[in-house]
Coordinates of C-alpha atoms (C1' of nucleotides) in Angstrom, one line a residue:
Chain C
X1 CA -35.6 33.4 18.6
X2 CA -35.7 30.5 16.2
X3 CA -39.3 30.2 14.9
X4 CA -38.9 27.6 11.9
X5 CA -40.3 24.3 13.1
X6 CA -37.3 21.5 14.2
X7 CA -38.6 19.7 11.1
X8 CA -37.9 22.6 8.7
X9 CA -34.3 23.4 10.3
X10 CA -33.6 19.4 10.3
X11 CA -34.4 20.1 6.3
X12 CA -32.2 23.0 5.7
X13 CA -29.3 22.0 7.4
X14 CA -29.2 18.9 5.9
X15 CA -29.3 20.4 3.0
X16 CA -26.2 22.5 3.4
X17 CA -24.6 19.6 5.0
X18 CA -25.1 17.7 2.2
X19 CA -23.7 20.7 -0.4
X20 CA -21.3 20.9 1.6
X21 CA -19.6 17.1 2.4
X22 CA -22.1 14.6 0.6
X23 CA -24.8 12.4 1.6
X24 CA -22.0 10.1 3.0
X25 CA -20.3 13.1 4.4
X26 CA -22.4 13.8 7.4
X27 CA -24.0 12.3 10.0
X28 CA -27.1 11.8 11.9
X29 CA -24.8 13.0 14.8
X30 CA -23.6 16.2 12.9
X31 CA -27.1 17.4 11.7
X32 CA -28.7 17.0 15.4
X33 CA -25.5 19.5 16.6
X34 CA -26.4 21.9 14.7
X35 CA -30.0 21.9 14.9
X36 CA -29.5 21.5 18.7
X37 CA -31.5 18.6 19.5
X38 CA -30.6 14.2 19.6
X39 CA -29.9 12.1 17.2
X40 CA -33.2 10.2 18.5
X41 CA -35.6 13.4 17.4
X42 CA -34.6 13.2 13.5
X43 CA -35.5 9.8 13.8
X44 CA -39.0 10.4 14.8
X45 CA -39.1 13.1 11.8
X46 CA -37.3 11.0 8.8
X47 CA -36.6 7.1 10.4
X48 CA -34.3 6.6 7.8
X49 CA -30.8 8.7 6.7
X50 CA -32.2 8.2 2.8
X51 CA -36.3 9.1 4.1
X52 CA -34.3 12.5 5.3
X53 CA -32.4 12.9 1.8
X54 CA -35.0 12.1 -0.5
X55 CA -37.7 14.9 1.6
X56 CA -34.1 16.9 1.2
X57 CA -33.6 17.0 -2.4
X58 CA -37.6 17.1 -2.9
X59 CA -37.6 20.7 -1.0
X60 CA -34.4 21.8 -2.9
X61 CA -35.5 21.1 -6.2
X62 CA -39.3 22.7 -5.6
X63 CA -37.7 25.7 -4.3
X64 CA -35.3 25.9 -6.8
X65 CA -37.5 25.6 -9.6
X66 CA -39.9 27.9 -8.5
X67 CA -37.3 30.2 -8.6
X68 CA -36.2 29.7 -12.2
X69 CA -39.4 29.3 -13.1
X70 CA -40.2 32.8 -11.8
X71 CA -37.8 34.8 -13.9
X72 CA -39.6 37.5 -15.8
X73 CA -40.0 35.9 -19.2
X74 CA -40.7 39.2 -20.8
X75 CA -36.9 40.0 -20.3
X76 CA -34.5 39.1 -23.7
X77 CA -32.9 35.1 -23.9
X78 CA -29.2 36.8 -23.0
X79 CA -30.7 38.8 -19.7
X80 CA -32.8 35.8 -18.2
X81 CA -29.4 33.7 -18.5
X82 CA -27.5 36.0 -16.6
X83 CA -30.6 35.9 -13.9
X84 CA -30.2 32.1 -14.4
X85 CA -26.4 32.6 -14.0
X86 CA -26.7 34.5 -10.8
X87 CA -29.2 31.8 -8.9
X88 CA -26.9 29.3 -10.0
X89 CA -24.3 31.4 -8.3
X90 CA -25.6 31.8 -5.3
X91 CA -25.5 28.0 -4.3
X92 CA -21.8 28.7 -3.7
X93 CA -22.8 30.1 -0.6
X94 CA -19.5 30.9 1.6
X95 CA -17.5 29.5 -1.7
X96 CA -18.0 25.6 0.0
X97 CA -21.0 24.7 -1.6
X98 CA -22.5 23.1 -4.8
X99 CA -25.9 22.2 -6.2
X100 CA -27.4 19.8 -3.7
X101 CA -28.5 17.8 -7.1
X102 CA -25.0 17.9 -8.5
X103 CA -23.5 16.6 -5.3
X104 CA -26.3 14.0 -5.1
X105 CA -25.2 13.0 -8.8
X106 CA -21.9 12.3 -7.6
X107 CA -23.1 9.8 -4.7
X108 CA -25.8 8.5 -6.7
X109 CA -24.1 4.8 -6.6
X110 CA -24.8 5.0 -2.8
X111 CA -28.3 6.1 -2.6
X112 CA -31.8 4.4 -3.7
X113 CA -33.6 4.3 -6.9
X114 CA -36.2 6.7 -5.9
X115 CA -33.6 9.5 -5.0
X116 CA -32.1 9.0 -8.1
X117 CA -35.3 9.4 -10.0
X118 CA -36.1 12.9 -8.3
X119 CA -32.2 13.8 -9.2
X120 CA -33.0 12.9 -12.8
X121 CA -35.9 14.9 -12.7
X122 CA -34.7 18.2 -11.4
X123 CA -31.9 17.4 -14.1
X124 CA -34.5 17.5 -17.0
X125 CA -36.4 20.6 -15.8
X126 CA -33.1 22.6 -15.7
X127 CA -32.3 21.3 -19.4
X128 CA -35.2 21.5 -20.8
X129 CA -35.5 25.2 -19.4
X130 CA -32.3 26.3 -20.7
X131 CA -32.8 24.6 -23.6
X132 CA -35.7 26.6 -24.6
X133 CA -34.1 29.7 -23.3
X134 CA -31.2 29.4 -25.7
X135 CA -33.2 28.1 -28.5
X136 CA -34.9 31.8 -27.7
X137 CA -31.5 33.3 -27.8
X138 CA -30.8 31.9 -31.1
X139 CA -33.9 33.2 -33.3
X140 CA -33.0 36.6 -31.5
X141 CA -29.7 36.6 -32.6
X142 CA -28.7 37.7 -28.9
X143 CA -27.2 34.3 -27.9
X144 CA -24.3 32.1 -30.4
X145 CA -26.0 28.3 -30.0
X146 CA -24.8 25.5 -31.6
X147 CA -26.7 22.7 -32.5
X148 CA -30.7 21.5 -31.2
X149 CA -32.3 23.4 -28.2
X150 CA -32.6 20.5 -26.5
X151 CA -29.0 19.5 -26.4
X152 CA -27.3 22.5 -26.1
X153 CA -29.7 22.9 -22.9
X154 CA -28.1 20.0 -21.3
X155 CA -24.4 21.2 -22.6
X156 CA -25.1 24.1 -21.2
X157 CA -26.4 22.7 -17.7
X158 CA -23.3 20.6 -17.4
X159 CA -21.4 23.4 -17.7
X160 CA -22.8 25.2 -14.9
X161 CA -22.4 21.9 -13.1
X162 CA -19.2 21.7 -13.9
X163 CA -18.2 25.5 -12.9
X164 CA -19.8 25.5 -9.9
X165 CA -18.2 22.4 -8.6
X166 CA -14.4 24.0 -10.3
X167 CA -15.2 27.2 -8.6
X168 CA -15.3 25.6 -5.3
X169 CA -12.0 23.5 -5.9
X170 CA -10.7 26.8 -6.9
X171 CA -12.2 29.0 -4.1
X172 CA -13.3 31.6 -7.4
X173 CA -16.5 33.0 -7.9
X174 CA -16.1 33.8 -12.1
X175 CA -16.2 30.2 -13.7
X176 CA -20.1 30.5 -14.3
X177 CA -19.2 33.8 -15.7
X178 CA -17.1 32.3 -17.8
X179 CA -19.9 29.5 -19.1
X180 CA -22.5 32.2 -19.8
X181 CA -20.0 34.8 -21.3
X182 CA -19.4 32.2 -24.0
X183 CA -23.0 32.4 -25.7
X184 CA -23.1 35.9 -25.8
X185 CA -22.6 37.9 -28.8
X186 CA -20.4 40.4 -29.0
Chain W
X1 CA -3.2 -15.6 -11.8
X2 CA -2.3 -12.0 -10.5
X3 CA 1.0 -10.7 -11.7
X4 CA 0.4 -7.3 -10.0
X5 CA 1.5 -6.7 -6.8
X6 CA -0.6 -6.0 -3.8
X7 CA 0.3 -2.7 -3.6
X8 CA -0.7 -1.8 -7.0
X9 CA -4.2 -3.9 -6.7
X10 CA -4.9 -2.1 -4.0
X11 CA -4.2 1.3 -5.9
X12 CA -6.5 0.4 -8.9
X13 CA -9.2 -0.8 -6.8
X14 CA -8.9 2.0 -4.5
X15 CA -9.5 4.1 -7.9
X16 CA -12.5 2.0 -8.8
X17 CA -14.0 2.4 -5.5
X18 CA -13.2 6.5 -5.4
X19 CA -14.9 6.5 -8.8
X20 CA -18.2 4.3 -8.4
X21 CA -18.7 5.8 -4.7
X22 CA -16.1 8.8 -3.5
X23 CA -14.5 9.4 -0.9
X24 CA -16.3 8.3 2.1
X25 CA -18.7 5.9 0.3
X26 CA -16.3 3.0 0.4
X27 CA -13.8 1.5 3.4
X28 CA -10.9 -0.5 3.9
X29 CA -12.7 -3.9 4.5
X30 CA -14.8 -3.1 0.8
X31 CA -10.9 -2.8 -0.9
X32 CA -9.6 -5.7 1.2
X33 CA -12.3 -7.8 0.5
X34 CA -11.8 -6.8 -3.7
X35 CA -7.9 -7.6 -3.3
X36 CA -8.2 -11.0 -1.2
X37 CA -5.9 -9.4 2.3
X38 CA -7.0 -7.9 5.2
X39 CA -7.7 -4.2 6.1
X40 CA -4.5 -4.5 8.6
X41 CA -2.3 -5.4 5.3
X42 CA -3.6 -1.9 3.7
X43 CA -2.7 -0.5 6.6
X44 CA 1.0 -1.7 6.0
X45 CA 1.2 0.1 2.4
X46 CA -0.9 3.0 3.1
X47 CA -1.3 4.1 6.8
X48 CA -4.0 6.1 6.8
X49 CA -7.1 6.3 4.4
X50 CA -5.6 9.9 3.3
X51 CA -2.1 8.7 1.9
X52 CA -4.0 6.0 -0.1
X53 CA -6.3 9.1 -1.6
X54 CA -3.4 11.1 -2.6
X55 CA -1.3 8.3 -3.9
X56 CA -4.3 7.0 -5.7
X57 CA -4.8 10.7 -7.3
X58 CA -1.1 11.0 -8.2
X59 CA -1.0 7.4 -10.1
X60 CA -4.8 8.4 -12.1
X61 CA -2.8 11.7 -12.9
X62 CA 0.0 10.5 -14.3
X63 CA -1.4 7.9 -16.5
X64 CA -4.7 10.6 -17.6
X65 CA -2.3 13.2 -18.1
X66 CA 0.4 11.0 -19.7
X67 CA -2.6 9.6 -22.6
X68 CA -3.8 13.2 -23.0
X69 CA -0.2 15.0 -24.0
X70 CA 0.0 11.4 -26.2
X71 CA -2.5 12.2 -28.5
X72 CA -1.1 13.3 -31.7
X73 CA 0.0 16.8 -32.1
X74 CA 0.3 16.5 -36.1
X75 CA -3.8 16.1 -35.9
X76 CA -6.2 18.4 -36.9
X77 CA -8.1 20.1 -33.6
X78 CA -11.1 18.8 -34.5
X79 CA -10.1 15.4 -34.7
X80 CA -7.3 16.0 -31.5
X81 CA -11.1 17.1 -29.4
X82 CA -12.7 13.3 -30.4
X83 CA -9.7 11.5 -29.0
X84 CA -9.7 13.4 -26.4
X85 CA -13.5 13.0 -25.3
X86 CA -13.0 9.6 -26.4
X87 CA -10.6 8.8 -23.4
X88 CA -13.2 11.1 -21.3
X89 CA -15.6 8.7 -22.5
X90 CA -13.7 5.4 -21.3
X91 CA -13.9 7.0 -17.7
X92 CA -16.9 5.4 -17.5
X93 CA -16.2 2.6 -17.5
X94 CA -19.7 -0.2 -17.0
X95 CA -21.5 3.4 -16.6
X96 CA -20.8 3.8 -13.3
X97 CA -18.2 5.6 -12.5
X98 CA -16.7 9.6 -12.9
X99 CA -13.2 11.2 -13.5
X100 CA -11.7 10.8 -10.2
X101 CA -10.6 14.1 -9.8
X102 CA -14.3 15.0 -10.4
X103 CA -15.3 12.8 -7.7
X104 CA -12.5 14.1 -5.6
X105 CA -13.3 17.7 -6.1
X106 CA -17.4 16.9 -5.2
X107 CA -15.4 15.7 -1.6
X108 CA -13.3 18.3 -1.5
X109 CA -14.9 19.3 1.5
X110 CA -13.6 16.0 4.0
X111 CA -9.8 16.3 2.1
X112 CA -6.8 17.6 3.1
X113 CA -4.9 20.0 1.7
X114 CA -2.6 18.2 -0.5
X115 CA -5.2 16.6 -1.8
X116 CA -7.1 19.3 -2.9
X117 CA -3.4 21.0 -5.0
X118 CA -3.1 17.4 -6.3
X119 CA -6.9 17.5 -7.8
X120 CA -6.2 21.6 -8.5
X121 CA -3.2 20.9 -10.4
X122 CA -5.1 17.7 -12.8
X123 CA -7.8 20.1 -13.5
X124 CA -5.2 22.7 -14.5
X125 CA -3.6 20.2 -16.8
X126 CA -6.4 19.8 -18.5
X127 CA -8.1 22.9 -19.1
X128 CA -4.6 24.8 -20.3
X129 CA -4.3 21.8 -23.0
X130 CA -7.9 22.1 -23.9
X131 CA -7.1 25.8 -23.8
X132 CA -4.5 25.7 -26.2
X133 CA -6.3 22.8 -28.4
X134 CA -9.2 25.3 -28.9
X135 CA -7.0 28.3 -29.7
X136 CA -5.7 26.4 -32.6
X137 CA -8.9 25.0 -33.6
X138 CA -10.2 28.6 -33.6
X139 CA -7.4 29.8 -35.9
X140 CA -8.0 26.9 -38.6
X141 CA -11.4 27.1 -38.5
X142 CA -12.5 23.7 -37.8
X143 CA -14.0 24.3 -33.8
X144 CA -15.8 27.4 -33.2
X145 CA -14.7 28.8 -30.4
X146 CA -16.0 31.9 -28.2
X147 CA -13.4 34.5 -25.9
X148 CA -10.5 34.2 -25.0
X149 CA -8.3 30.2 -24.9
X150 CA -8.1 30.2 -21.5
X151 CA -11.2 31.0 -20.4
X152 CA -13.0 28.9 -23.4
X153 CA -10.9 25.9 -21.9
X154 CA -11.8 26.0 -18.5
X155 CA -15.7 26.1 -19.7
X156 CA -15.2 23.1 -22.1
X157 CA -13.8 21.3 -19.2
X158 CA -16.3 22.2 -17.1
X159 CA -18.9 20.9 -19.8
X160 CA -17.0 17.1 -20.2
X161 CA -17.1 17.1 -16.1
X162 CA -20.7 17.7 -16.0
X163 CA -21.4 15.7 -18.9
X164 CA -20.1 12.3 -17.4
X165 CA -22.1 12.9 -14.4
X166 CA -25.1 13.4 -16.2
X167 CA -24.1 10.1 -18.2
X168 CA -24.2 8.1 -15.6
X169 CA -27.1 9.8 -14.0
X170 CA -29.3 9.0 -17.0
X171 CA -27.2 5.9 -17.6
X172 CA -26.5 6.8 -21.3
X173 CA -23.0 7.5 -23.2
X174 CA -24.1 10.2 -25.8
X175 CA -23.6 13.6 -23.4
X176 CA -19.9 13.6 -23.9
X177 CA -20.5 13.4 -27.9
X178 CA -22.5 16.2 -27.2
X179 CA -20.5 18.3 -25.7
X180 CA -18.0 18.5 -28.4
X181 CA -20.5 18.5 -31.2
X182 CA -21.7 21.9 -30.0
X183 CA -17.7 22.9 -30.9
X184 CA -17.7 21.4 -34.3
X185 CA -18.1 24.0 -37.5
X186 CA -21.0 22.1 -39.8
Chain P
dG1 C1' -42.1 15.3 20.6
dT2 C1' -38.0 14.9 23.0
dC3 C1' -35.2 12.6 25.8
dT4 C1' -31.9 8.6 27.9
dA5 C1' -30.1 4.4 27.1
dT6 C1' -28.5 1.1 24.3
dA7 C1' -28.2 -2.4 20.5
dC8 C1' -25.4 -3.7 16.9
dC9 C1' -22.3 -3.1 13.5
dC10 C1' -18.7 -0.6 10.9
dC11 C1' -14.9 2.6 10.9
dG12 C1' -9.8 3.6 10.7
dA13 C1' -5.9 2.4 13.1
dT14 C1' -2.4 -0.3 16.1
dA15 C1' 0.1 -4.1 18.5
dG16 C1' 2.4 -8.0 18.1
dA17 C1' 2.9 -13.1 16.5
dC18 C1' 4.5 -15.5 12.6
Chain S
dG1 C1' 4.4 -8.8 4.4
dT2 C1' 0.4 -10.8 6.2
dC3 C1' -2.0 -12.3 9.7
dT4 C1' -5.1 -12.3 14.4
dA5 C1' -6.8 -9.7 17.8
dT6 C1' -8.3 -5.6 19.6
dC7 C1' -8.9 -0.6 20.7
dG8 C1' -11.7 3.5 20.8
dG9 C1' -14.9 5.7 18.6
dG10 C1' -18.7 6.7 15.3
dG11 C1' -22.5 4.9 12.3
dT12 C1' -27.8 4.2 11.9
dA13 C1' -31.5 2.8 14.3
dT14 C1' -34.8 1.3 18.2
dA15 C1' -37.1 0.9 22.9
dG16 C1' -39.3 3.0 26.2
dA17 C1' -39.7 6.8 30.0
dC18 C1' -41.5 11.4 30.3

DNA sequence: GTCTATACCCCGATAGAC
DNA sequence: GTCTATCGGGGTATAGAC
């Protein structure tokens, strides 16, 4: 028995609908299919397609972030990227997915200001997050950085971005691997 | 007045549009109204919306590919790595837009098959040369470079990928500098 | 809250005149 | 080659019964 509210699974699906196809990828039509109700209902809960994508991408990115923000910093710089690593990973889902920010970057010429505002912002928490992780990693001599914290964080983020979104393409699981393998030292 | 002919307008607007939007953010009647015809008359050159993609894909290829193997080989790595992010760089274009194949591969999802080996095969391209630009940078000391070529040029592709989304996101042109400053021995 | 019914427009695609 | 006209369906969104 399905005990999430219809407004929470409108929320999740939409989410992996739009991982999976884009925000211009799916429709109204698709997303009430899988939840199992009409078109009409997701209007009462979001009356517009970009209300239902900017409530989207706020959910992702709170529950996202509470998540890297809850990795143990008592571990070493090199073990809390592989945790990073691994969360980043798991977007993949079924190997047909990417970050719903990432994708949301792509479409941002079709959506509003305000969507691309929350985009920029989950962005900046990433960077900022990594960067201080590496900049960590560097005084510990357990991660090879180049350059400021702050902009080896973003480097490092549009790497992931970049992986995640090849490793789809691909259908491989080991290009983020690949990006954290090449600040370890060995 | 226009020398080109329809067909090829309608194969670098097509491009623009795939770049500023994607795959399903723009339609026949947005390309016929940018070339002056009507949607039927696209209809005439490319039947259906997928033949345009993949025709569109295999000109961009061509022409990226064809300015990437032209860079000159008697070059030092370092300096080979700033013309190349320098044509990444151009993709932008007003700030808008994103490699195509990068675009392509965040739709991957709605695209046929053919259109996906067409998008594998550009990335391919380009990682292997960045591959091999890296392995020689490596030997002469002028990048610093971490594992193995192969590997090291799928994650620097990755990175300029990543980086032009985040350019545009933030509407700013330094990310791509960035990138390859993180590769430069100082 | 969820539904049926529908408005209104846009979509890709085709037929056939010129 | 390019057009007009149109087809069949899908798009978001709304009105109003229950």
């Amino acid at each position: 028995m399905e005990t999430r509210t219809v407004r929470e699974q409108l929320l999740d699906y939409a989410q992996t609908l739009i991982m999976l196809r884009g925000y211009n990828g799916f429709s109204y039509r698709d997303l009430a299919e899988l939840v199992g109700v009409k078109t009409s209902s997701i209007h009462y809960y979001f009356p517009t397609k970009e209300d239902l994508v900017l409530e989207a991408v706020n959910v992702y990115s709170s529950e996202s972030l509470a998540e890297m923000y809850a990795i143990d910093s008592s571990q070493s710089a090199d073990l809390r990227l592989d945790r990073y690593a691994r969360l980043f990973g798991k977007i993949l889902g079924d190997g047909d997915q990417i970050c719903l920010c990432g994708m949301l970057a792509a479409d941002i010429a079709s959506l509003p200001e305000h969507v691309r505002q929350a985009v920029q912002s989950f962005f900046k928490s990433n960077e900022t997050w990594l960067g201080k992780l590496l900049a960590e990693g560097k005084k510990n001599g357990t991660l090879m950085v180049s350059g400021g914290p702050e902009a080896a964080g973003r480097v490092l983020y549009a790497s992931l971005q970049g992986a995640v979104v090849a490793s789809r393409l691909f259908g491989t699981r080991t290009r983020i691997e690949e990006v954290t393998k090449a600040y370890k030292v060995h």
